[in-house]
Each structure stands twice: as structure tokens, then as C-alpha cells.
Short mmCIF file of C-alpha atoms and ligand atoms in Angstrom, two decimals:
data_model
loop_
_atom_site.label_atom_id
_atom_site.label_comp_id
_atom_site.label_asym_id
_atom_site.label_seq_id
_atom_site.Cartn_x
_atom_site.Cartn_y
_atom_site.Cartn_z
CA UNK A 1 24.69 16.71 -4.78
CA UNK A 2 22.35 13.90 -3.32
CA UNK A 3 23.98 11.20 -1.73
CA UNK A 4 22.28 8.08 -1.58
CA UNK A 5 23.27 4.97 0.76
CA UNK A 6 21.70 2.71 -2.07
CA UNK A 7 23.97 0.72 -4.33
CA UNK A 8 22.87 -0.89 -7.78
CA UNK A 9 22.74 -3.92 -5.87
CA UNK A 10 20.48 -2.79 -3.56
CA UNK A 11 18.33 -1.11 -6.29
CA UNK A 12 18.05 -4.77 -8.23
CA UNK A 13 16.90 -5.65 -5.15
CA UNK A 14 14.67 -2.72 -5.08
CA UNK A 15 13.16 -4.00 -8.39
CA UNK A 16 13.09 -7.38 -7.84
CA UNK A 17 10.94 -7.10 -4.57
CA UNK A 18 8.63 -4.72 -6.28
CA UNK A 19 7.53 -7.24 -8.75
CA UNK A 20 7.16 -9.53 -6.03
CA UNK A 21 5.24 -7.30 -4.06
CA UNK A 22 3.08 -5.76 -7.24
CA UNK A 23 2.69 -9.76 -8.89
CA UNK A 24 2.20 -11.58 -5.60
CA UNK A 25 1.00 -9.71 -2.96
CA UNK A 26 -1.15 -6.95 -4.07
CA UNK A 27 -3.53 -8.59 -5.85
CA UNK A 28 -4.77 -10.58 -2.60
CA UNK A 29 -4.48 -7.59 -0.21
CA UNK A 30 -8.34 -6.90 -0.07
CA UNK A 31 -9.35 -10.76 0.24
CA UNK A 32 -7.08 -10.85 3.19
CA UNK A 33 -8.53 -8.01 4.56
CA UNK A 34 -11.78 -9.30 4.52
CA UNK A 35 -10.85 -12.44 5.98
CA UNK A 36 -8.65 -11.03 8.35
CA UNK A 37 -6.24 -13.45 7.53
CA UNK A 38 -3.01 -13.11 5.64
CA UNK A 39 -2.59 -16.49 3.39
CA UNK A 40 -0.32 -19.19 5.28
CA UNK A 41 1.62 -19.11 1.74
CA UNK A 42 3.52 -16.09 2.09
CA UNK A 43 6.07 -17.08 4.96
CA UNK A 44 7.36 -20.09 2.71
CA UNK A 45 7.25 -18.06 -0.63
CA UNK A 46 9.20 -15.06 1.07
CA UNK A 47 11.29 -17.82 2.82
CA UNK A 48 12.19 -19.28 -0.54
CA UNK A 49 12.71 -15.75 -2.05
CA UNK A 50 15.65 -15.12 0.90
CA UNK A 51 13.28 -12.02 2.07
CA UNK A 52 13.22 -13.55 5.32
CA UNK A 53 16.64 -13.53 6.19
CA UNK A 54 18.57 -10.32 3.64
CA UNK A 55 20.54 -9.22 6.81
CA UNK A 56 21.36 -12.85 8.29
CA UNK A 57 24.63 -13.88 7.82
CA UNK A 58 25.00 -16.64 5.04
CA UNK A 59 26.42 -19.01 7.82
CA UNK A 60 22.86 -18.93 9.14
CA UNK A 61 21.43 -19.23 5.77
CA UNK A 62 20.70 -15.71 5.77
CA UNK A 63 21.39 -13.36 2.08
CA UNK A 64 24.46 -12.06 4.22
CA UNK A 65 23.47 -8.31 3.24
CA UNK A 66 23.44 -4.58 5.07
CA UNK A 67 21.02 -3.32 6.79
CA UNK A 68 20.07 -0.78 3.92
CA UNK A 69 18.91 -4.12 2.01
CA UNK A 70 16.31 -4.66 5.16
CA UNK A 71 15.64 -1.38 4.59
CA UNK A 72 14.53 -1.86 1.03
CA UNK A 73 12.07 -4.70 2.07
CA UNK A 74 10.24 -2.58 4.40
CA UNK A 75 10.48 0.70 1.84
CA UNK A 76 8.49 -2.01 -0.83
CA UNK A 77 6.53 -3.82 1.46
CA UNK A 78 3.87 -1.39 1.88
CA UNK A 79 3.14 -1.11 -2.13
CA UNK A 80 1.32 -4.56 -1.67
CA UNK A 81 -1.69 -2.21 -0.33
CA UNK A 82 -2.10 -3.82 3.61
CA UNK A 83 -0.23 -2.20 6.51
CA UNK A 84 -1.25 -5.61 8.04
CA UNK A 85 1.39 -7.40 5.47
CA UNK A 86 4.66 -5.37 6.47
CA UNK A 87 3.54 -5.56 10.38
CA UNK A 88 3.51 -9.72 10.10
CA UNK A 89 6.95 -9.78 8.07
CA UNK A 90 8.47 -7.16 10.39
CA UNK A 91 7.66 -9.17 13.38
CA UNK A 92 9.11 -12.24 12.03
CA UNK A 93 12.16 -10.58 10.51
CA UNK A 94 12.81 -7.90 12.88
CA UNK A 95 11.51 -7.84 16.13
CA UNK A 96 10.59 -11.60 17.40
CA UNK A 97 14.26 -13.57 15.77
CA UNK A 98 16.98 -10.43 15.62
CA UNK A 99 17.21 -11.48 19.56
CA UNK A 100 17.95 -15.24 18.42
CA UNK A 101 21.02 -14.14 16.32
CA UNK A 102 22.34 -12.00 18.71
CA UNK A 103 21.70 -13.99 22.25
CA UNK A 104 20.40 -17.29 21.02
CA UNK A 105 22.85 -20.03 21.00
CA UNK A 106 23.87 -22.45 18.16
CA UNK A 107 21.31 -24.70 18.85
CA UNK A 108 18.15 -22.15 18.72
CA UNK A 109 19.55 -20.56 16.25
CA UNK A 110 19.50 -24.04 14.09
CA UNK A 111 16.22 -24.24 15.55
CA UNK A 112 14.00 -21.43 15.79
CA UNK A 113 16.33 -18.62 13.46
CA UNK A 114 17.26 -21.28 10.16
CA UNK A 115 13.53 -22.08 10.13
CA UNK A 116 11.65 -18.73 10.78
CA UNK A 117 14.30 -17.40 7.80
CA UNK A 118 12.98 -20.71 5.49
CA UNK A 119 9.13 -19.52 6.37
CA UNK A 120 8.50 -22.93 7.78
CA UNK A 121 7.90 -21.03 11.71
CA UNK A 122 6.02 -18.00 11.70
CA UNK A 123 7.43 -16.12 14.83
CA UNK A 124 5.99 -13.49 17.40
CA UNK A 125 6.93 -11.16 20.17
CA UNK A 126 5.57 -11.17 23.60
CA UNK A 127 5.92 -8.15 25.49
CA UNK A 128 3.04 -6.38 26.08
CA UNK A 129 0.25 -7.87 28.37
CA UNK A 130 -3.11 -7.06 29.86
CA UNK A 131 -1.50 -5.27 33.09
CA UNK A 132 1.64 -4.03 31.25
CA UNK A 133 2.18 -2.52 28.32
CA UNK A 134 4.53 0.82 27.49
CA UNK A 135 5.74 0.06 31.32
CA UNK A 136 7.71 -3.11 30.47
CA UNK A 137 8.91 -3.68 33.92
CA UNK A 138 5.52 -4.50 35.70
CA UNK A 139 5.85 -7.43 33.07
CA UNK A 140 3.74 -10.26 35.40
CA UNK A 141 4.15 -13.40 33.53
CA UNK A 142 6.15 -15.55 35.34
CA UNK A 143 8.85 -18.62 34.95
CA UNK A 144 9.61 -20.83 38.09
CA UNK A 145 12.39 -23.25 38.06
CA UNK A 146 10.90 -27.19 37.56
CA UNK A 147 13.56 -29.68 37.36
CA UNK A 148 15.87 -28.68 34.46
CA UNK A 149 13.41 -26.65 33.02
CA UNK A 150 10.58 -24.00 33.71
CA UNK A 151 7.13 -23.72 34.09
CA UNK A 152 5.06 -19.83 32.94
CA UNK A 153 2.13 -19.04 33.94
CA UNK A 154 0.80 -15.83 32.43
CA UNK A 155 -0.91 -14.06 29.38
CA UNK A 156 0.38 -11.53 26.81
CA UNK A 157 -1.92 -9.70 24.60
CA UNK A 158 -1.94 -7.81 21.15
CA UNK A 159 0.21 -10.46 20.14
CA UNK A 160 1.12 -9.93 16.61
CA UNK A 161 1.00 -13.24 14.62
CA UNK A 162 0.01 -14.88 17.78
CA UNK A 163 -2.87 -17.22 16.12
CA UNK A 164 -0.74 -18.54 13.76
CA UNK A 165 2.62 -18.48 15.41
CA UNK A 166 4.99 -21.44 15.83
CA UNK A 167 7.05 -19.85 18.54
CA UNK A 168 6.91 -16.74 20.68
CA UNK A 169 9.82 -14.58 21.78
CA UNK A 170 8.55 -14.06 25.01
CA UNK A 171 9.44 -11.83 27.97
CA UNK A 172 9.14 -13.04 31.57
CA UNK A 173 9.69 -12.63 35.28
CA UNK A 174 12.11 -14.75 36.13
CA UNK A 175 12.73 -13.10 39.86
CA UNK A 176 11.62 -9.99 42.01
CA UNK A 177 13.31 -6.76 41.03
CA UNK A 178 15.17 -5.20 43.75
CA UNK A 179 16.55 -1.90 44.79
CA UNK A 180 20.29 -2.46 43.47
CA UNK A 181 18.44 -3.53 39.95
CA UNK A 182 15.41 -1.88 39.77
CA UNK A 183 15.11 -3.67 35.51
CA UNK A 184 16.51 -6.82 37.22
CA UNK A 185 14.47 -10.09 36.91
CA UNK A 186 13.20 -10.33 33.52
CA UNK A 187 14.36 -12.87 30.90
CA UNK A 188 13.36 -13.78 27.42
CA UNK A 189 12.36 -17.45 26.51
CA UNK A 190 11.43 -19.07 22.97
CA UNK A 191 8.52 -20.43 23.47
CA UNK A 192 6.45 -22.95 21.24
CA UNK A 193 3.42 -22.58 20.90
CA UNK A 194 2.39 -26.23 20.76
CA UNK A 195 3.25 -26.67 24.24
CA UNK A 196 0.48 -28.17 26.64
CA UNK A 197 -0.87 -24.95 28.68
CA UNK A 198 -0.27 -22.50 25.24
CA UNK A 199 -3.58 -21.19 24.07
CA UNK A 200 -4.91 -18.70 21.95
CA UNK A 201 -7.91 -17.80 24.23
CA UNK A 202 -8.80 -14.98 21.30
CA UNK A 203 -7.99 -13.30 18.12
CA UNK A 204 -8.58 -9.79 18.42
CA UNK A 205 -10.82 -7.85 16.58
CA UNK A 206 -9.04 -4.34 15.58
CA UNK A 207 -9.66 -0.85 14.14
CA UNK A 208 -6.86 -1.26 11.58
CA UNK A 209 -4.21 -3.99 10.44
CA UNK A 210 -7.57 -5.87 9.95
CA UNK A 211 -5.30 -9.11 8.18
CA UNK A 212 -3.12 -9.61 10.51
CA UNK A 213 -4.00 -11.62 13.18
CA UNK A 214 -4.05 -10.32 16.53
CA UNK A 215 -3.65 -12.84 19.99
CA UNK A 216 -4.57 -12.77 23.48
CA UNK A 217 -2.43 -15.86 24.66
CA UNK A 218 -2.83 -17.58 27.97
CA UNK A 219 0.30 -19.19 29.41
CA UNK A 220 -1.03 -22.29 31.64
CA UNK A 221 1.75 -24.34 33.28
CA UNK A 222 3.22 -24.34 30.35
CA UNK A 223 6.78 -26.29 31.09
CA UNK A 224 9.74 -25.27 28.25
CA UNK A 225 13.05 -27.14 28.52
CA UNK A 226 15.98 -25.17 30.11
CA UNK A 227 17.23 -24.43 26.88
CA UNK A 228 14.56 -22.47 25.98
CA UNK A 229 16.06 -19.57 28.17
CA UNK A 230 17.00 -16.69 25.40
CA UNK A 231 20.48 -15.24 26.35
CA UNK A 232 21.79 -14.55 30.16
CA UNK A 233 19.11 -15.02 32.82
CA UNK A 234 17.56 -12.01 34.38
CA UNK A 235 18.93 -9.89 31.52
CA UNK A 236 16.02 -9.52 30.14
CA UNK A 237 14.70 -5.84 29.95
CA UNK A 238 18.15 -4.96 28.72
CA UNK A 239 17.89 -7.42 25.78
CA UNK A 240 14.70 -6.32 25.00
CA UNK A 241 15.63 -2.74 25.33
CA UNK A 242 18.33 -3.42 22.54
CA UNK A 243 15.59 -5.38 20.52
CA UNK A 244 13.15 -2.45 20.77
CA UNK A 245 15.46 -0.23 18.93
CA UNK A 246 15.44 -2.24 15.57
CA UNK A 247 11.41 -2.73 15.91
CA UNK A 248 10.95 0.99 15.98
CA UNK A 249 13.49 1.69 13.69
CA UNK A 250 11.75 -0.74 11.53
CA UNK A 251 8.32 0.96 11.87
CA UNK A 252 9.70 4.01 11.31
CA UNK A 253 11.06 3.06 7.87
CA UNK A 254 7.60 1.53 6.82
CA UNK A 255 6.06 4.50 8.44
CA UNK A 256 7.79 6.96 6.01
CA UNK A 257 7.36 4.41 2.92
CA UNK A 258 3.61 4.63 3.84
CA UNK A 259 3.76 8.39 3.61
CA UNK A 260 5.59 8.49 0.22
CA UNK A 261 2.55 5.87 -0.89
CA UNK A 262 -0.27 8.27 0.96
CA UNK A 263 1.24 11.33 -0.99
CA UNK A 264 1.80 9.58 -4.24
CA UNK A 265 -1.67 8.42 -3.78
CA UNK A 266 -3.40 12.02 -3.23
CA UNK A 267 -1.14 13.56 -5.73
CA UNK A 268 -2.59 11.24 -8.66
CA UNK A 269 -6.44 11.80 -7.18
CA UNK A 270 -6.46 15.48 -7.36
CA UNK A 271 -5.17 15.69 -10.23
CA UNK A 272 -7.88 14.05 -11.68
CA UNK A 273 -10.84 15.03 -10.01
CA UNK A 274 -12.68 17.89 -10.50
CA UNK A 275 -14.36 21.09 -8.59
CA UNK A 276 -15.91 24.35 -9.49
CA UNK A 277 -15.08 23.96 -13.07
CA UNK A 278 -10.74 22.77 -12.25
CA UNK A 279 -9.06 20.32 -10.40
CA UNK A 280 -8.43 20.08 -7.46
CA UNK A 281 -4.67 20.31 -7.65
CA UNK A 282 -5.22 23.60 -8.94
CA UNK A 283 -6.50 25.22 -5.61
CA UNK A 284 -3.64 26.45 -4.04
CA UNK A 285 -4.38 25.11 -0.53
CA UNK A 286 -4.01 21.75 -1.59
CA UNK A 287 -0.57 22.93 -3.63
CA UNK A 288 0.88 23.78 -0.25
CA UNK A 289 -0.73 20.92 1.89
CA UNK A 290 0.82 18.57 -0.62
CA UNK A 291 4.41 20.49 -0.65
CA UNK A 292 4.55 20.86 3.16
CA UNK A 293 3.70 16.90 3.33
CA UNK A 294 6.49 16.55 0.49
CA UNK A 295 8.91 18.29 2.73
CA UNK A 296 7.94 16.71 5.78
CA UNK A 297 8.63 13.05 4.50
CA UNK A 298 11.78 14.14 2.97
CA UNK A 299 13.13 15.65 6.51
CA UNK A 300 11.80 12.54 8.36
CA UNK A 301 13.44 9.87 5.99
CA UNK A 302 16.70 12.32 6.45
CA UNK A 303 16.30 11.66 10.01
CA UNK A 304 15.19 7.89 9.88
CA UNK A 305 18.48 7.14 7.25
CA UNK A 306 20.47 8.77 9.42
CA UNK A 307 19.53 6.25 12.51
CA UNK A 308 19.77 3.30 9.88
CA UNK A 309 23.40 4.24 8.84
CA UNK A 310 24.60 4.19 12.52
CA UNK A 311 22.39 0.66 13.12
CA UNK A 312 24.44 -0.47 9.79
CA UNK A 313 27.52 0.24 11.44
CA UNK A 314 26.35 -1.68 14.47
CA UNK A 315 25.90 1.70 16.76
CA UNK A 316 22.39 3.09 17.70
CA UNK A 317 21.67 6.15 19.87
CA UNK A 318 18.39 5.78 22.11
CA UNK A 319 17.13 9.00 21.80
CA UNK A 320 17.25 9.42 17.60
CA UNK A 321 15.99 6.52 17.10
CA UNK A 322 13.06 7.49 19.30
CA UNK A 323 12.94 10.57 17.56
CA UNK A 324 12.80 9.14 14.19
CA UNK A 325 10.08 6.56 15.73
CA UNK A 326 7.68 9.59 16.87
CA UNK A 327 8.73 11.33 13.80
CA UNK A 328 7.69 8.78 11.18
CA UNK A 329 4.28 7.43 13.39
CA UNK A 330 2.76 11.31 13.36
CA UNK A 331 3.93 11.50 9.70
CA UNK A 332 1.96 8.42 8.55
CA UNK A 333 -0.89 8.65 10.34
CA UNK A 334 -0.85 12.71 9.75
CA UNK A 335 -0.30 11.53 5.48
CA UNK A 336 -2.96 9.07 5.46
CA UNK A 337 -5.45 11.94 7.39
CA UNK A 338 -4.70 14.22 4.41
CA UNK A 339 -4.94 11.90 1.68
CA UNK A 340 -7.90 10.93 2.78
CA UNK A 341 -9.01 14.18 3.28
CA UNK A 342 -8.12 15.17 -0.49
CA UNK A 343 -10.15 12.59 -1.57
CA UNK A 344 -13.66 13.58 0.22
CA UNK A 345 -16.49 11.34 0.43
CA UNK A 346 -14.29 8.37 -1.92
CA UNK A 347 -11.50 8.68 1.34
CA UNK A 348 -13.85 7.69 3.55
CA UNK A 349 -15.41 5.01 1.01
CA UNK A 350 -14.22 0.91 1.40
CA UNK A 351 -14.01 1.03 -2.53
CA UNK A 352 -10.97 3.09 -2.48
CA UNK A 353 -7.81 2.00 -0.28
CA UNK A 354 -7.41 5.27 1.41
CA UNK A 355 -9.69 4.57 4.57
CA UNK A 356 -7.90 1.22 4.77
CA UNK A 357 -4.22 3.19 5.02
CA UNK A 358 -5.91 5.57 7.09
CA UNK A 359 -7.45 3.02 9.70
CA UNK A 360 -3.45 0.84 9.34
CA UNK A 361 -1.85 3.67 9.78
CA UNK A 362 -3.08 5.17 13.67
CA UNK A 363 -1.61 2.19 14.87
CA UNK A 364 2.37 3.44 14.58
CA UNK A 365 1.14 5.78 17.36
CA UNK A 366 0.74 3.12 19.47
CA UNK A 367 2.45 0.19 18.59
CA UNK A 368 5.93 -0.56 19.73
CA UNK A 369 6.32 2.47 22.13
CA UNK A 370 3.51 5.17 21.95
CA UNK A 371 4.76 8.78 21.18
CA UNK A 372 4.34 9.30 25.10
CA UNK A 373 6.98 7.00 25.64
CA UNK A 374 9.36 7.95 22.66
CA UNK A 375 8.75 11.72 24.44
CA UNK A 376 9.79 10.54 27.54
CA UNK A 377 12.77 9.02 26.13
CA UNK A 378 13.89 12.32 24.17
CA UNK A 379 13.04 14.27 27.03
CA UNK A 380 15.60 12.14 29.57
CA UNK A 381 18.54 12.86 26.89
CA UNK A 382 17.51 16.41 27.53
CA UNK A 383 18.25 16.24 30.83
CA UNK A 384 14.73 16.36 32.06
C1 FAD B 1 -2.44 -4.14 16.51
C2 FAD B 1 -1.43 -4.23 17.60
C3 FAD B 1 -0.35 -5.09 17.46
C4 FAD B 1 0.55 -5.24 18.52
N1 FAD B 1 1.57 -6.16 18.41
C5 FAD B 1 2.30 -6.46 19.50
C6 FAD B 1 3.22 -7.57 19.48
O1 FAD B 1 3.36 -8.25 18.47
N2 FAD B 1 3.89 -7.85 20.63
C7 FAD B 1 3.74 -7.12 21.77
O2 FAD B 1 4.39 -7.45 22.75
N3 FAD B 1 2.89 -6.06 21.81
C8 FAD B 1 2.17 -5.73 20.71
N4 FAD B 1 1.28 -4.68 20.76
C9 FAD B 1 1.13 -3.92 22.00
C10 FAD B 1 1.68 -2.51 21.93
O3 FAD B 1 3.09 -2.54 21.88
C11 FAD B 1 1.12 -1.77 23.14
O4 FAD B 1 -0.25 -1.55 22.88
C12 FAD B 1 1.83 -0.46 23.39
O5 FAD B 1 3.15 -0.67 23.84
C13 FAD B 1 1.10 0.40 24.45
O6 FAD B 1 0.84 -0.37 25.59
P1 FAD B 1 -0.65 -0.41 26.21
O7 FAD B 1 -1.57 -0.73 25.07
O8 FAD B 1 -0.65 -1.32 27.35
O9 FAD B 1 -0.94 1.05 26.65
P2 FAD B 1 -0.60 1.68 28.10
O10 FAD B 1 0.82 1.38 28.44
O11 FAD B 1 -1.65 1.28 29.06
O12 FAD B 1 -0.75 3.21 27.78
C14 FAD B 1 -2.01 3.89 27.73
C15 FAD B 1 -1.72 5.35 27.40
O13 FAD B 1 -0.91 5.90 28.44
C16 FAD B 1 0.25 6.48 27.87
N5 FAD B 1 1.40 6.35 28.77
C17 FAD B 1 1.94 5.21 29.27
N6 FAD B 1 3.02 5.50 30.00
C18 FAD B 1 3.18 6.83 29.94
C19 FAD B 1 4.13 7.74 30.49
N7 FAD B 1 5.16 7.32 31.22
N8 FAD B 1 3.97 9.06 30.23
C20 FAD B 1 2.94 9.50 29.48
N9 FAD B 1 2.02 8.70 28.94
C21 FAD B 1 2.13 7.38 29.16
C22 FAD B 1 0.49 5.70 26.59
O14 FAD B 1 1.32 6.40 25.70
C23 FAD B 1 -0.93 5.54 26.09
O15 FAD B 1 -1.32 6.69 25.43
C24 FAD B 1 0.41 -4.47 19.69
C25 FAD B 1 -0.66 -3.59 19.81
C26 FAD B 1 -1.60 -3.48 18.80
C27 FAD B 1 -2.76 -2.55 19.00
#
């Protein structure tokens, strides 16, 4: 018998994000994608909706739910028809506050985690930067003690919601590393991006995830108050280490959701089109490219569910969830490659969605940890 970690609650939650997605989002996906620019609207109406915040505890004016109920959000998200859509709410809900609830004290998390949960502060992560990007420890930005406070100098690129953000999550040298603590000397600030010396010196122009924008962000003498210091001081690369985990586990759910939508997608075109007098569905390659990618997804959600249940439980293991991140990446991309394929000359058409999913979708490669990095992650558990 199947077994599902799904409840009925978490099904009318199912449901009632669906319609959301399907009423609200969807039909705007292709404007936004054209402007590159996801409306400002949707923080505040997701806000309002408690989408924000469905694993927050209600103390924090979060929905108070499991994991699994983040896990439906980023299983819908994806139906709205942008991969750029998902990315922005992930960041805010997943990657650039989860380190607010769990280091932040009272005060930013009245500040920074109460808001960015009510959409009224769109949030972002700063890790990666023009000198350092998989290699997190040649991080260069820099914070020198001023006074009570600090003052960082430094840029960070590929900034997810960076043009639009209210506050950064932001990861900087606060000291040399040395040979007792080689990951020593990084620490995480919140940083507002009103500050004097904050700029957006460019939105990026990209291959995929065309709506969401994209910053390069210079860091000028830009002076934050002592409080702005995220958790313990020169703790840094641990506490992103731990936040790491839930953004790839994160990716990885969307990444198999994305699949399921790819297949869906290719199963309903061949059906209907035709070639050399039946349809396409009835040639028996595509039969078995369609069943192996039907097997494939079903193996890698195993896997990803498996690495959710333990993060529900407040455990995580390095090297699954790495596994389940390189797993689900290769599987989206990999889906998207053969719907589009099964769809000839319309896959590689703008009229038809495919090429859009197709184009989103390389980016999971990439993006939070390229498969080199989730290798070399798998391959130190193996002893190597
Ligand atoms: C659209 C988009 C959105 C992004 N959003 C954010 C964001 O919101 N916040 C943020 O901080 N960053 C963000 N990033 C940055 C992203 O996380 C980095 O691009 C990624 O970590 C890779 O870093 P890099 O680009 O510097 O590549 P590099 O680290 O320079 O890597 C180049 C190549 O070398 C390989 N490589 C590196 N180290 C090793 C190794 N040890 N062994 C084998 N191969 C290796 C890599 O896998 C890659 O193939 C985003 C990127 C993009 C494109």
C-alpha cells in the first residue's frame, strides 16, 4: 500500500493554493515574463493568504504548520507557468528569513521575519559574489567594527530579488580565517537595502527565470547598527551551511514538481498531435521515454520525501539532501529537454511554454550548489 505523508489538511491546502495559483498567478505569468518583472502585488497578496509564513510558528504570526505544508506550496507553485515565480517566493520563504527564526533575535525577528511573512519586505540572500561563488569561504565582502556598529564594503552578485529587495541576508568577512578555523571569520548580517552606500549597480539580464529580477549589488561604506549582526559572530559559514540545506531541499521539491508539470505537459501534446498517419504517443520510443521519465520522477520524489520527513523532524543528513538536490536539478532540466523535444519545432516556439520551462529549468544545475559541488559533497561521505 502507498503511504502518503499528506493529511486532508494538507490536501485542502493543496486545493486551496491551486486556485490561487491557477486564478491569480497564471494568468499574468507571460506579461511578467516579458517585463521581466514579477508584479510588486504578489508579496502582500501571498502575505495576506498566510503563504508566506505556513511553517512559522503562530507566535511569529506564522500558519504554525509542518514542513510537508511548505512542501505543498512549492509542489503548486510551479502550476502558475514561471520558474521565475517559485524562485522569488522560495527566497523569501526559505532561504533569505529561515536564518532569522532560527539565529535572529526577538527584535529582528519583529522586524525583518513578522514583516517579510506579511509581504510588506521582500527579502534576499547574499552569498555568492563576483570572486566567490560555489567556494563560500573566499567570501571577500567585508564588515569592520565603527563605533557600535559596522561598516561593509563589498558586492554580491546573482542576487535573487535584489532590485526589489527591502533587506538582504547577507554573508560577510568579519575576520581572517586561520589555521585552527580554516571556515572561521564569516558572519551573516540583515542588511537594508535603503542604507546610504546600498546600490543596485545592475539587474541582470539572464538565459532563464527571465521575471525574476536578478542584482549585482555594491556595498559602499555602508554602516548597519550592531544589531544587525545575524546570530553569533564569526559563525557564519556554519549558519549558512545549515541554511543551505533547506534552499536545496527546497529546489529540489520544485525541481521534481516541475518534472511532474514537464511530463504532464508532453503526455497531453503527443497525444494529440499527429505523424505518419498516428500519434505520436503511439510510437513506441516515445512510450518508453515517457515511462522511464515517469519512473525517474517517482524514484527522485521517493528520495526528496524522504530528506523532507527527516527536515520535519528537525534532523537533516548532508549528503541526501545533496543527493536529492543533484537528483531533482538533472531531472528537471533532463524533463523539460524531453518535453520539449516531444513537441518539435512548437518546443522550441515562444507561443508554447515549453522553451520557457526549458530555459527556467538549466538553472537548478547551477543555482544554490552546482551538481559539482553536491558531487563533492556525496563523494566526502564516501570516504573520498
Ligand atoms: C539566476 C540566478 C539566481 C541566483 N540567486 C542567488 C541568490 O539569490 N543569492 C546568492 O547568493 N546567489 C545566487 N546565485 C548564485 C549561484 O548560487 C551561483 O551561481 C552558484 O553557487 C555557482 O557559483 P558561481 O556562479 O560563482 O560558479 P563557480 O563557483 O565559479 O563555478 C564555476 C564552475 O566550476 C565548478 N566548480 C566549482 N567548484 C568546484 C569543485 N570544487 N569541483 C568541481 N567543480 C567545481 C562549478 O560547479 C561550475 O560548474 C544565483 C545564480 C543565478 C544564475
Amino acid at each position: 500500500m502507498r503511504t502518503s505523508p499528506f493529511t486532508e489538511q494538507h490536501e485542502l491546502l493543496r486545493a486551496s493554493i491551486r486556485a490561487f495559483v491557477e486564478g491569480e498567478l497564471a494568468p499574468h505569468a507571460r506579461e511578467w515574463e516579458d517585463a521581466g518583472w514579477i508584479a510588486d502585488w504578489v508579496w502582500p497578496r501571498m502575505g495576506e493568504l498566510g503563504l508566506l509564513g505556513l511553517s512559522v510558528p503562530t507566535g511569529w504570526g506564522g500558519q504554525g504548520g509542518d514542513y510537508w505544508s511548505t512542501v505543498v506550496l512549492a509542489e503548486e507553485l510551479p502550476r502558475c507557468g514561471s520558474g521565475s515565480l517559485p524562485m522569488a517566493i522560495g527566497v523569501q520563504t526559505d532561504m533569505a528569513t529561515p536564518p532569522i527564526l532560527k539565529f535572529g533575535t526577538e527584535q529582528q525577528k519583529r522586524d525583518y521575519l513578522a514583516p517579510a511573512m506579511r509581504g510588506e519586505k521582500v527579502a534576499s540572500i547574499g552569498i555568492s559574489e563576483p570572486d566567490a561563488g560555489s567556494d563560500v569561504r573566499a567570501i571577500r565582502t567585508r564588515a569592520r567594527p565603527d563605533g557600535d556598529g559596522w561598516v561593509i564594503d563589498g558586492a554580491k552578485v546573482y542576487i535573487t530579488n535584489g532590485v526589489r529587495a527591502d533587506f538582504v541576508t547577507m554573508v560577510v568577512r568579519t575576520a581572517e580565517a586561520d589555521r585552527d578555523d580554516p571556515w572561521g571569520g564569516l558572519s551573516l548580517f540583515l542588511v537594508d537595502a535603503d542604507l546610504p552606500g546600498f546600490e543596485v549597480a545592475e539587474k541582470l539580464d539572464k538565459v532563464g527565470m527571465r521575471a525574476s529580477d536578478t542584482a549585482l549589488i555594491h556595498l559602499d561604506g555602508v554602516r548597519v547598527p550592531g544589531e544587525a549582526l545575524l546570530g553569533e559572530l564569526h559563525h557564519g559559514f556554519k549558519q549558512i551551511m545549515w541554511q543551505l540545506q533547506g534552499e536545496r531541499l527546497i529546489g529540489a521539491i520544485g525541481g521534481v514538481a516541475s518534472a511532474q508539470l514537464a511530463l504532464d505537459g508532453a503526455l497531453a501534446y503527443v497525444q494529440g498531435r499527429e505523424a505518419f498517419g498516428r500519434t505520436v504517443a503511439d510510437f513506441q520510443v516515445t512510450k518508453h521515454t515517457l515511462a522511464d521519465l515517469a519512473t525517474r520522477i517517482a524514484s527522485v520524489r521517493a528520495l526528496v520525501y524522504e530528506a523532507c520527513d527527516a527536515w520535519n523532524q528537525g534532523r537533516y543528513d548532508t549528503e541526501r539532501i545533496a543527493t536529492a538536490k543533484l537528483m531533482a536539478a538533472q531531472l528537471s532540466f533532463d524533463a523539460a529537454d524531453t518535453a520539449l523535444q516531444m513537441h518539435g519545432g512548437y518546443g522550441y516556439s515562444a507561443e508554447f511554454d515549453v522553451e520557457r520551462s526549458w530555459r527556467d529549468a538549466r538553472l537548478s544545475r547551477i543555482g544554490g550548489g552546482a551538481d559539482e559541488v553536491q558531487r563533492e559533497i556525496i563523494a566526502k561521505h564516501l570516504g573520498l
